[in-house]
Amino acid sequence: MSRFQNNIFFLKNKLFRHNAMRHYWQALKQQKLSYDQLSSLNWEKRKKIVGHAYKHIPFYKKYYDSMGFTPDLLKTESDWIKVPALEKEMVRQFKADIKDPDLDPQYFGIATTGGSTGMPLKVYIDKRFNTEILGWRAFSWWNVSPAANVGIIHRNVPATIFRKFVNRALWWPTKRIYLNASSFNEKDLSKFVSNITRKKIVWLVGYTGGLEKAADFILENNIKINSLKLVWSTSSPLYKNVRIKLEKAFGCKVMNQYGCNEIANIAIQCPYTDDLHINYDYVHIDVVDSDGHPLMEKEGDILVSNLQSFAFPLIKYRLGDRGTLTKQKCNCGNSLPLLKEIKGRISDAAYTPNGIYLDGIYLSSIFDNYTDYIDQFQVYQNKDYSLRVSVKVHVPTEKTLEVLSAIKETLEEKVQHEIPISIDIVDRIHDDRGKIRYIISEIALSKLQEL
């Protein structure tokens, strides 16, 4: 990438997206703070967003009062446990009352969550904060510029001639190529992969499922990719077998990211660890047990607080994911705390009629040692509790059949032979508009909907 391209990119952002650039430079400075300084900043922001919500947001005033909580109870950080958790059903039911009624409508954006819990949800976002700058900050860890040419695999891509023209004008001189993750054929895929080389694309960003399909095409056709420096994987857990495949196909490292449509860029990976740095100066994460007690170095439910969204505050919002906070420090020298790699949602779990619970992280990890044989997998639990495991293998061999037999035997032992388990070799694992669900449990979904 030329210095000219880099300079023009940031000049245009400075002129036309001044607020985004202001936040970007601030974010770069804040990542250099010590952990104690970051913690102090985080705590002050938490108190500020809670105070704002109680004073300005009708829902929070009513909800907090009903729970016997007021912001003046937050004397020290240990008091944070007193803040009631926000459930998705509350957001669904009281969405209009969570908006700041005094804020100009121009500052509200709309985000639609996926249907991984069976019930898609529309929420509002605060357009005064440009969340992409947290991704830009992470690029500095990988020595990649956001001004570099980029390939994007996403649902929302320019489709009309007018939108394509506006997009090119907006981002010139950076080249941007797109693949619509919602629906594409082999011709679309071939053109996209060809453009990676022809237009000297430096970094890719996209849904994990879409990236994997592009990687499959590259490997199957023995295509060499030389221009890429980084692949940014989003929207789905990044399992070991997928990471290996992406790095082999694209010839570069993969940056994992954790976020959602409601709160983007919650935590992002640096080159020194598979864990994720929490954007602690803009987001707060609690990991709690079933009684709401905070956990450290143990897996639990993730509660996320968006410290920047005053238009539509989400405070201690239960996403439906499970994760683990760790006190370990990263060798990169960055003080942003770590969240262990996310591998599934609460709904990504299997049960037996007598209450045996198979965690989603375990269900995915049993495939980690067999990446030489298994290309993709999906575990599906039906309403009758039966488990159907679909696998796409590299090349079926006698050894592959032994591996599948061993996996089935392991699962049968885990469920104490209580439910039927089948393993099928398939040609492909189907996705949901570019997103692959590796573990789907009708039982877990029904339990969530009962809550």
Short mmCIF file of C-alpha atoms in Angstrom, two decimals:
data_model
loop_
_atom_site.label_atom_id
_atom_site.label_comp_id
_atom_site.label_asym_id
_atom_site.label_seq_id
_atom_site.Cartn_x
_atom_site.Cartn_y
_atom_site.Cartn_z
CA MET A 1 0.00 0.00 0.00
CA SER A 2 1.33 3.42 -0.94
CA ARG A 3 1.79 6.30 1.47
CA PHE A 4 -0.51 8.30 -0.82
CA GLN A 5 -3.36 5.81 -0.33
CA ASN A 6 -2.88 5.81 3.44
CA ASN A 7 -2.76 9.61 3.64
CA ILE A 8 -5.85 10.09 1.46
CA PHE A 9 -7.81 7.53 3.49
CA PHE A 10 -7.18 9.27 6.79
CA LEU A 11 -7.54 12.76 5.32
CA LYS A 12 -11.01 11.91 3.97
CA ASN A 13 -12.00 10.40 7.31
CA LYS A 14 -10.70 13.47 9.13
CA LEU A 15 -12.69 15.80 6.86
CA PHE A 16 -15.93 13.86 6.55
CA ARG A 17 -15.92 11.55 9.59
CA HIS A 18 -14.29 13.78 12.15
CA ASN A 19 -16.02 12.09 15.10
CA ALA A 20 -14.78 8.65 14.05
CA MET A 21 -11.21 9.88 13.72
CA ARG A 22 -11.37 11.59 17.09
CA HIS A 23 -12.42 8.32 18.70
CA TYR A 24 -9.76 6.43 16.74
CA TRP A 25 -6.86 8.55 17.94
CA GLN A 26 -8.26 8.43 21.46
CA ALA A 27 -8.48 4.63 21.31
CA LEU A 28 -4.84 4.37 20.18
CA LYS A 29 -3.77 6.48 23.17
CA GLN A 30 -5.90 4.56 25.65
CA GLN A 31 -4.48 1.16 24.72
CA LYS A 32 -1.14 2.40 26.05
CA LEU A 33 -2.55 3.02 29.53
CA SER A 34 -1.56 0.74 32.38
CA TYR A 35 -4.08 -1.83 33.57
CA ASP A 36 -4.82 0.25 36.68
CA GLN A 37 -5.45 3.33 34.54
CA LEU A 38 -7.70 1.34 32.21
CA SER A 39 -9.60 -0.09 35.18
CA SER A 40 -10.16 3.39 36.58
CA LEU A 41 -11.41 4.63 33.20
CA ASN A 42 -13.68 1.60 32.84
CA TRP A 43 -15.16 2.07 36.32
CA GLU A 44 -15.90 5.76 35.77
CA LYS A 45 -17.60 4.94 32.47
CA ARG A 46 -19.69 2.23 34.10
CA LYS A 47 -20.93 4.62 36.78
CA LYS A 48 -21.66 7.25 34.14
CA ILE A 49 -23.72 4.97 31.89
CA VAL A 50 -25.71 3.59 34.85
CA GLY A 51 -26.41 7.12 36.12
CA HIS A 52 -27.49 8.23 32.65
CA ALA A 53 -29.77 5.24 32.22
CA TYR A 54 -31.45 5.77 35.58
CA LYS A 55 -31.98 9.49 34.96
CA HIS A 56 -32.95 9.50 31.27
CA ILE A 57 -34.22 6.05 30.25
CA PRO A 58 -37.79 5.20 31.39
CA PHE A 59 -37.20 1.45 31.44
CA TYR A 60 -34.13 1.58 33.67
CA LYS A 61 -35.71 3.92 36.24
CA LYS A 62 -38.67 1.56 36.63
CA TYR A 63 -36.61 -1.64 36.50
CA TYR A 64 -33.89 -0.53 38.90
CA ASP A 65 -36.44 0.83 41.40
CA SER A 66 -38.33 -2.48 41.30
CA MET A 67 -35.06 -4.29 42.12
CA GLY A 68 -34.16 -1.92 44.95
CA PHE A 69 -31.16 -0.51 43.08
CA THR A 70 -30.13 3.11 42.54
CA PRO A 71 -26.86 4.47 41.04
CA ASP A 72 -25.77 5.99 44.36
CA LEU A 73 -25.19 2.45 45.64
CA LEU A 74 -22.10 2.23 43.41
CA LYS A 75 -19.53 3.39 45.95
CA THR A 76 -16.74 0.96 45.05
CA GLU A 77 -16.21 -1.51 42.24
CA SER A 78 -17.34 -4.36 44.49
CA ASP A 79 -20.81 -2.78 44.38
CA TRP A 80 -21.12 -3.56 40.66
CA ILE A 81 -22.69 -6.91 41.55
CA LYS A 82 -25.73 -4.93 42.78
CA VAL A 83 -26.59 -3.78 39.25
CA PRO A 84 -29.41 -6.04 37.95
CA ALA A 85 -28.77 -8.02 34.77
CA LEU A 86 -30.63 -7.15 31.56
CA GLU A 87 -32.25 -10.09 29.78
CA LYS A 88 -32.97 -10.32 26.05
CA GLU A 89 -36.68 -10.75 26.66
CA MET A 90 -36.70 -7.41 28.51
CA VAL A 91 -35.11 -5.72 25.50
CA ARG A 92 -37.63 -7.39 23.20
CA GLN A 93 -40.59 -6.34 25.33
CA PHE A 94 -39.51 -2.85 26.38
CA LYS A 95 -37.38 -1.77 23.42
CA ALA A 96 -39.21 1.56 22.98
CA ASP A 97 -38.66 2.44 26.66
CA ILE A 98 -34.91 1.72 26.53
CA LYS A 99 -34.39 4.52 23.98
CA ASP A 100 -33.38 7.95 25.25
CA PRO A 101 -36.61 9.93 24.61
CA ASP A 102 -34.79 13.27 24.54
CA LEU A 103 -32.27 12.35 21.85
CA ASP A 104 -32.65 13.45 18.23
CA PRO A 105 -33.78 10.50 16.03
CA GLN A 106 -30.81 11.07 13.70
CA TYR A 107 -28.52 9.53 16.30
CA PHE A 108 -30.32 6.17 16.35
CA GLY A 109 -29.32 3.31 14.09
CA ILE A 110 -30.97 -0.11 13.88
CA ALA A 111 -29.27 -3.47 14.29
CA THR A 112 -30.92 -6.86 13.85
CA THR A 113 -29.59 -9.83 15.78
CA GLY A 114 -29.52 -13.32 14.31
CA GLY A 115 -31.98 -16.03 15.22
CA SER A 116 -29.58 -18.35 17.04
CA THR A 117 -31.94 -18.44 20.02
CA GLY A 118 -34.90 -18.98 17.74
CA MET A 119 -36.08 -15.38 18.04
CA PRO A 120 -34.38 -12.59 16.03
CA LEU A 121 -34.31 -9.22 17.75
CA LYS A 122 -34.08 -5.62 16.50
CA VAL A 123 -32.31 -3.08 18.70
CA TYR A 124 -31.08 0.48 18.40
CA ILE A 125 -27.45 1.59 18.30
CA ASP A 126 -25.88 4.94 19.11
CA LYS A 127 -24.58 6.36 15.83
CA ARG A 128 -22.42 8.89 17.69
CA PHE A 129 -19.79 6.20 18.26
CA ASN A 130 -18.19 4.49 15.26
CA THR A 131 -17.48 0.95 16.44
CA GLU A 132 -15.26 0.13 13.45
CA ILE A 133 -12.46 2.18 15.03
CA LEU A 134 -11.93 -0.64 17.56
CA GLY A 135 -11.22 -2.95 14.64
CA TRP A 136 -8.87 -0.33 13.20
CA ARG A 137 -7.06 -0.18 16.54
CA ALA A 138 -6.62 -3.94 16.48
CA PHE A 139 -5.04 -3.68 13.01
CA SER A 140 -2.15 -1.78 14.60
CA TRP A 141 -1.35 -4.98 16.55
CA TRP A 142 -1.02 -6.87 13.25
CA ASN A 143 0.85 -4.14 11.35
CA VAL A 144 -2.04 -3.67 8.91
CA SER A 145 -3.63 -0.35 7.95
CA PRO A 146 -7.42 0.07 7.60
CA ALA A 147 -6.56 2.07 4.47
CA ALA A 148 -5.22 -1.05 2.74
CA ASN A 149 -7.25 -2.80 0.02
CA VAL A 150 -9.91 -5.02 1.57
CA GLY A 151 -12.14 -7.96 0.64
CA ILE A 152 -15.48 -8.22 2.43
CA ILE A 153 -17.73 -11.29 2.80
CA HIS A 154 -20.97 -10.03 4.31
CA ARG A 155 -24.73 -9.92 3.87
CA ASN A 156 -24.95 -6.17 3.35
CA VAL A 157 -23.00 -5.38 0.18
CA PRO A 158 -23.56 -2.71 -2.50
CA ALA A 159 -25.93 -4.18 -5.09
CA THR A 160 -27.23 -1.36 -7.29
CA ILE A 161 -25.12 0.67 -9.72
CA PHE A 162 -25.74 3.79 -7.66
CA ARG A 163 -24.67 2.17 -4.39
CA LYS A 164 -21.56 0.76 -6.02
CA PHE A 165 -20.64 4.20 -7.37
CA VAL A 166 -21.17 5.90 -4.00
CA ASN A 167 -19.16 3.18 -2.27
CA ARG A 168 -16.21 3.56 -4.64
CA ALA A 169 -16.23 7.34 -4.25
CA LEU A 170 -16.47 7.09 -0.47
CA TRP A 171 -13.53 4.73 -0.04
CA TRP A 172 -11.26 5.77 -2.95
CA PRO A 173 -8.32 5.19 -3.34
CA THR A 174 -8.74 2.05 -1.19
CA LYS A 175 -10.01 -0.85 -3.30
CA ARG A 176 -12.88 -2.87 -1.79
CA ILE A 177 -14.21 -6.14 -3.20
CA TYR A 178 -17.34 -7.89 -2.00
CA LEU A 179 -18.90 -11.34 -1.83
CA ASN A 180 -22.54 -11.47 -0.72
CA ALA A 181 -22.55 -14.07 2.04
CA SER A 182 -26.32 -14.48 1.83
CA SER A 183 -26.20 -16.11 -1.59
CA PHE A 184 -23.40 -16.81 -4.04
CA ASN A 185 -22.49 -19.39 -6.65
CA GLU A 186 -19.18 -20.78 -7.90
CA LYS A 187 -18.90 -18.01 -10.51
CA ASP A 188 -19.25 -15.33 -7.81
CA LEU A 189 -16.69 -17.14 -5.67
CA SER A 190 -14.25 -17.48 -8.57
CA LYS A 191 -14.49 -13.76 -9.37
CA PHE A 192 -13.99 -12.79 -5.73
CA VAL A 193 -10.92 -15.01 -5.30
CA SER A 194 -9.48 -13.75 -8.59
CA ASN A 195 -9.92 -10.15 -7.44
CA ILE A 196 -7.97 -10.83 -4.25
CA THR A 197 -4.84 -11.24 -6.35
CA ARG A 198 -5.73 -8.86 -9.20
CA LYS A 199 -6.55 -5.94 -6.90
CA LYS A 200 -3.82 -6.77 -4.37
CA ILE A 201 -6.17 -7.19 -1.44
CA VAL A 202 -4.27 -6.92 1.86
CA TRP A 203 -6.88 -7.99 4.37
CA LEU A 204 -10.15 -9.91 4.34
CA VAL A 205 -13.05 -9.58 6.75
CA GLY A 206 -16.10 -11.79 6.77
CA TYR A 207 -18.39 -14.32 8.31
CA THR A 208 -16.50 -17.43 9.29
CA GLY A 209 -18.72 -19.59 7.09
CA GLY A 210 -18.18 -17.41 4.02
CA LEU A 211 -14.43 -17.29 4.58
CA GLU A 212 -14.37 -21.06 4.89
CA LYS A 213 -16.18 -21.49 1.58
CA ALA A 214 -13.67 -19.17 -0.11
CA ALA A 215 -10.84 -21.17 1.47
CA ASP A 216 -12.35 -24.43 0.19
CA PHE A 217 -12.48 -23.01 -3.33
CA ILE A 218 -8.85 -21.87 -3.15
CA LEU A 219 -7.60 -25.23 -1.86
CA GLU A 220 -9.67 -27.31 -4.27
CA ASN A 221 -8.35 -25.32 -7.23
CA ASN A 222 -4.73 -25.05 -5.99
CA ILE A 223 -4.83 -21.25 -6.14
CA LYS A 224 -1.91 -19.29 -4.66
CA ILE A 225 -2.74 -16.17 -2.63
CA ASN A 226 0.26 -13.91 -2.00
CA SER A 227 -1.09 -10.42 -1.23
CA LEU A 228 -2.96 -11.04 2.03
CA LYS A 229 -1.52 -10.07 5.42
CA LEU A 230 -4.56 -10.72 7.60
CA VAL A 231 -7.95 -12.43 7.63
CA TRP A 232 -10.52 -11.13 10.13
CA SER A 233 -13.03 -13.81 11.13
CA THR A 234 -16.38 -12.72 12.61
CA SER A 235 -19.88 -13.89 13.57
CA SER A 236 -19.18 -17.53 14.49
CA PRO A 237 -16.82 -19.43 16.78
CA LEU A 238 -13.45 -19.97 15.10
CA TYR A 239 -12.66 -23.62 15.65
CA LYS A 240 -9.18 -25.07 15.33
CA ASN A 241 -9.88 -26.98 12.11
CA VAL A 242 -11.33 -23.85 10.47
CA ARG A 243 -8.41 -21.66 11.53
CA ILE A 244 -5.92 -24.17 10.10
CA LYS A 245 -7.81 -24.26 6.81
CA LEU A 246 -8.07 -20.46 6.50
CA GLU A 247 -4.38 -19.91 7.22
CA LYS A 248 -3.40 -22.57 4.69
CA ALA A 249 -5.66 -21.21 1.95
CA PHE A 250 -5.04 -17.49 2.41
CA GLY A 251 -1.38 -17.74 3.34
CA CYS A 252 -1.62 -15.45 6.36
CA LYS A 253 -2.71 -15.31 9.99
CA VAL A 254 -6.34 -15.12 11.11
CA MET A 255 -7.58 -12.52 13.60
CA ASN A 256 -10.53 -13.76 15.64
CA GLN A 257 -13.11 -11.31 16.97
CA TYR A 258 -16.02 -11.55 19.41
CA GLY A 259 -19.00 -9.30 19.07
CA CYS A 260 -22.65 -9.16 18.10
CA ASN A 261 -24.97 -6.85 16.22
CA GLU A 262 -26.10 -5.24 19.47
CA ILE A 263 -22.53 -4.55 20.61
CA ALA A 264 -19.81 -4.78 17.99
CA ASN A 265 -16.12 -5.51 18.56
CA ILE A 266 -16.37 -6.61 22.18
CA ALA A 267 -13.01 -8.40 22.15
CA ILE A 268 -10.35 -9.00 19.48
CA GLN A 269 -7.34 -11.27 19.14
CA CYS A 270 -3.76 -10.05 18.89
CA PRO A 271 -0.90 -12.03 17.22
CA TYR A 272 0.48 -13.35 20.52
CA THR A 273 -2.47 -15.39 21.81
CA ASP A 274 -5.61 -17.26 20.79
CA ASP A 275 -7.44 -15.42 23.58
CA LEU A 276 -9.14 -12.09 22.91
CA HIS A 277 -8.34 -8.63 24.24
CA ILE A 278 -11.45 -7.01 25.70
CA ASN A 279 -11.95 -3.44 24.49
CA TYR A 280 -12.05 -2.56 28.15
CA ASP A 281 -12.09 1.20 27.63
CA TYR A 282 -15.37 0.93 25.69
CA VAL A 283 -16.97 -2.33 26.84
CA HIS A 284 -17.27 -4.14 30.16
CA ILE A 285 -17.67 -7.91 30.47
CA ASP A 286 -18.93 -9.84 33.48
CA VAL A 287 -18.85 -13.63 33.57
CA VAL A 288 -21.30 -14.97 36.14
CA ASP A 289 -22.63 -18.26 37.48
CA SER A 290 -26.31 -19.25 37.54
CA ASP A 291 -26.84 -17.15 40.69
CA GLY A 292 -25.24 -14.05 39.19
CA HIS A 293 -21.99 -14.30 41.16
CA PRO A 294 -18.88 -13.14 39.27
CA LEU A 295 -16.43 -15.75 38.03
CA MET A 296 -12.75 -15.57 37.13
CA GLU A 297 -10.88 -18.41 35.39
CA LYS A 298 -14.17 -20.32 35.28
CA GLU A 299 -16.70 -20.54 32.49
CA GLY A 300 -20.04 -18.81 32.94
CA ASP A 301 -22.69 -16.63 31.31
CA ILE A 302 -21.39 -13.48 29.63
CA LEU A 303 -22.96 -10.13 30.55
CA VAL A 304 -21.86 -7.18 28.43
CA SER A 305 -22.16 -3.46 29.14
CA ASN A 306 -21.75 -1.04 26.24
CA LEU A 307 -20.06 1.97 27.81
CA GLN A 308 -20.55 4.20 24.75
CA SER A 309 -24.23 3.75 23.89
CA PHE A 310 -26.17 6.44 25.74
CA ALA A 311 -28.91 6.41 23.08
CA PHE A 312 -29.89 2.80 23.85
CA PRO A 313 -27.98 1.61 26.92
CA LEU A 314 -27.33 -2.11 27.25
CA ILE A 315 -26.02 -2.65 30.78
CA LYS A 316 -25.10 -6.12 32.06
CA TYR A 317 -26.86 -7.51 29.01
CA ARG A 318 -26.99 -11.30 28.87
CA LEU A 319 -25.99 -12.17 25.32
CA GLY A 320 -26.61 -15.91 25.55
CA ASP A 321 -22.90 -16.74 25.23
CA ARG A 322 -20.60 -18.48 27.66
CA GLY A 323 -16.99 -17.60 28.24
CA THR A 324 -14.11 -17.33 30.68
CA LEU A 325 -12.29 -14.27 31.99
CA THR A 326 -8.63 -14.77 32.79
CA LYS A 327 -6.09 -12.85 34.87
CA GLN A 328 -3.28 -13.92 32.55
CA LYS A 329 -1.30 -11.17 30.87
CA CYS A 330 -0.53 -11.18 27.17
CA ASN A 331 3.07 -11.17 25.94
CA CYS A 332 2.20 -8.38 23.49
CA GLY A 333 2.44 -5.87 26.35
CA ASN A 334 -1.10 -4.62 25.78
CA SER A 335 -2.91 -3.94 29.09
CA LEU A 336 -6.37 -4.69 27.73
CA PRO A 337 -7.59 -7.74 29.74
CA LEU A 338 -8.21 -11.13 28.14
CA LEU A 339 -11.29 -13.18 27.45
CA LYS A 340 -10.64 -16.79 26.60
CA GLU A 341 -11.61 -17.79 23.07
CA ILE A 342 -15.40 -18.05 22.68
CA LYS A 343 -16.56 -21.40 21.38
CA GLY A 344 -20.32 -21.37 21.67
CA ARG A 345 -23.60 -20.00 22.95
CA ILE A 346 -25.76 -21.19 25.84
CA SER A 347 -28.03 -22.67 23.16
CA ASP A 348 -25.07 -24.66 21.82
CA ALA A 349 -25.50 -27.47 24.33
CA ALA A 350 -27.03 -30.94 24.36
CA TYR A 351 -29.08 -32.67 27.03
CA THR A 352 -30.41 -36.11 27.83
CA PRO A 353 -33.88 -36.77 29.31
CA ASN A 354 -32.29 -37.55 32.69
CA GLY A 355 -30.42 -34.24 32.79
CA ILE A 356 -26.93 -35.02 31.51
CA TYR A 357 -25.52 -31.79 30.05
CA LEU A 358 -23.00 -31.67 27.19
CA ASP A 359 -21.45 -28.23 26.91
CA GLY A 360 -21.02 -26.70 23.46
CA ILE A 361 -17.31 -26.12 24.02
CA TYR A 362 -16.84 -29.82 24.74
CA LEU A 363 -18.94 -30.84 21.73
CA SER A 364 -16.71 -28.79 19.44
CA SER A 365 -13.42 -29.74 21.09
CA ILE A 366 -13.83 -33.47 20.37
CA PHE A 367 -13.08 -32.70 16.72
CA ASP A 368 -9.88 -30.71 17.45
CA ASN A 369 -7.57 -33.73 17.31
CA TYR A 370 -8.95 -34.98 14.01
CA THR A 371 -8.36 -32.04 11.66
CA ASP A 372 -6.38 -34.29 9.31
CA TYR A 373 -9.54 -36.30 8.67
CA ILE A 374 -12.50 -33.97 9.31
CA ASP A 375 -12.98 -30.80 7.31
CA GLN A 376 -16.28 -29.56 8.80
CA PHE A 377 -18.81 -30.76 11.34
CA GLN A 378 -22.25 -29.99 12.73
CA VAL A 379 -23.92 -31.48 15.78
CA TYR A 380 -27.73 -31.36 15.76
CA GLN A 381 -29.96 -32.41 18.64
CA ASN A 382 -33.57 -33.13 17.71
CA LYS A 383 -36.61 -32.58 19.90
CA ASP A 384 -36.62 -36.30 20.71
CA TYR A 385 -33.11 -35.82 22.24
CA SER A 386 -31.34 -37.84 19.53
CA LEU A 387 -28.01 -36.49 18.28
CA ARG A 388 -27.14 -36.35 14.59
CA VAL A 389 -23.51 -35.55 13.77
CA SER A 390 -22.81 -34.49 10.20
CA VAL A 391 -19.19 -34.44 9.04
CA LYS A 392 -17.53 -33.38 5.82
CA VAL A 393 -14.29 -35.34 5.51
CA HIS A 394 -11.17 -34.63 3.47
CA VAL A 395 -10.85 -38.04 1.81
CA PRO A 396 -12.85 -41.03 3.10
CA THR A 397 -10.47 -43.79 4.19
CA GLU A 398 -10.52 -46.72 6.53
CA LYS A 399 -8.79 -44.54 9.11
CA THR A 400 -11.53 -41.90 8.73
CA LEU A 401 -14.14 -44.50 9.59
CA GLU A 402 -12.12 -45.46 12.67
CA VAL A 403 -12.03 -41.80 13.73
CA LEU A 404 -15.79 -41.40 13.31
CA SER A 405 -16.39 -44.60 15.22
CA ALA A 406 -14.19 -43.31 18.06
CA ILE A 407 -16.08 -40.00 18.17
CA LYS A 408 -19.42 -41.80 18.30
CA GLU A 409 -18.20 -44.10 21.06
CA THR A 410 -16.95 -41.13 23.09
CA LEU A 411 -20.30 -39.33 22.77
CA GLU A 412 -22.23 -42.46 23.69
CA GLU A 413 -20.17 -42.83 26.85
CA LYS A 414 -20.73 -39.15 27.74
CA VAL A 415 -24.52 -39.52 27.48
CA GLN A 416 -24.35 -42.94 29.19
CA HIS A 417 -26.03 -44.54 26.16
CA GLU A 418 -29.22 -42.68 27.06
CA ILE A 419 -29.98 -41.24 23.61
CA PRO A 420 -29.39 -42.45 20.03
CA ILE A 421 -26.37 -40.97 18.22
CA SER A 422 -25.75 -41.14 14.48
CA ILE A 423 -22.80 -39.90 12.44
CA ASP A 424 -23.22 -39.21 8.72
CA ILE A 425 -20.66 -38.20 6.11
CA VAL A 426 -22.06 -35.34 4.01
CA ASP A 427 -20.91 -33.35 0.98
CA ARG A 428 -21.45 -29.98 2.66
CA ILE A 429 -22.53 -28.33 5.89
CA HIS A 430 -25.39 -25.93 5.22
CA ASP A 431 -25.16 -22.35 6.45
CA ASP A 432 -27.66 -19.67 7.39
CA ARG A 433 -26.97 -16.80 4.96
CA GLY A 434 -23.23 -17.14 5.32
CA LYS A 435 -23.11 -18.09 9.00
CA ILE A 436 -22.43 -21.68 9.96
CA ARG A 437 -24.05 -23.06 13.11
CA TYR A 438 -21.74 -25.83 14.27
CA ILE A 439 -23.96 -26.94 17.15
CA ILE A 440 -27.75 -26.72 17.09
CA SER A 441 -29.90 -28.07 19.90
CA GLU A 442 -33.69 -28.01 19.71
CA ILE A 443 -33.73 -29.00 23.38
CA ALA A 444 -31.49 -26.11 24.45
CA LEU A 445 -33.53 -23.65 22.39
CA SER A 446 -36.77 -24.82 24.02
CA LYS A 447 -35.20 -24.44 27.47
CA LEU A 448 -34.14 -20.86 26.65
CA GLN A 449 -37.62 -19.96 25.44
CA GLU A 450 -39.08 -21.27 28.69
CA LEU A 451 -37.02 -18.80 30.73
#
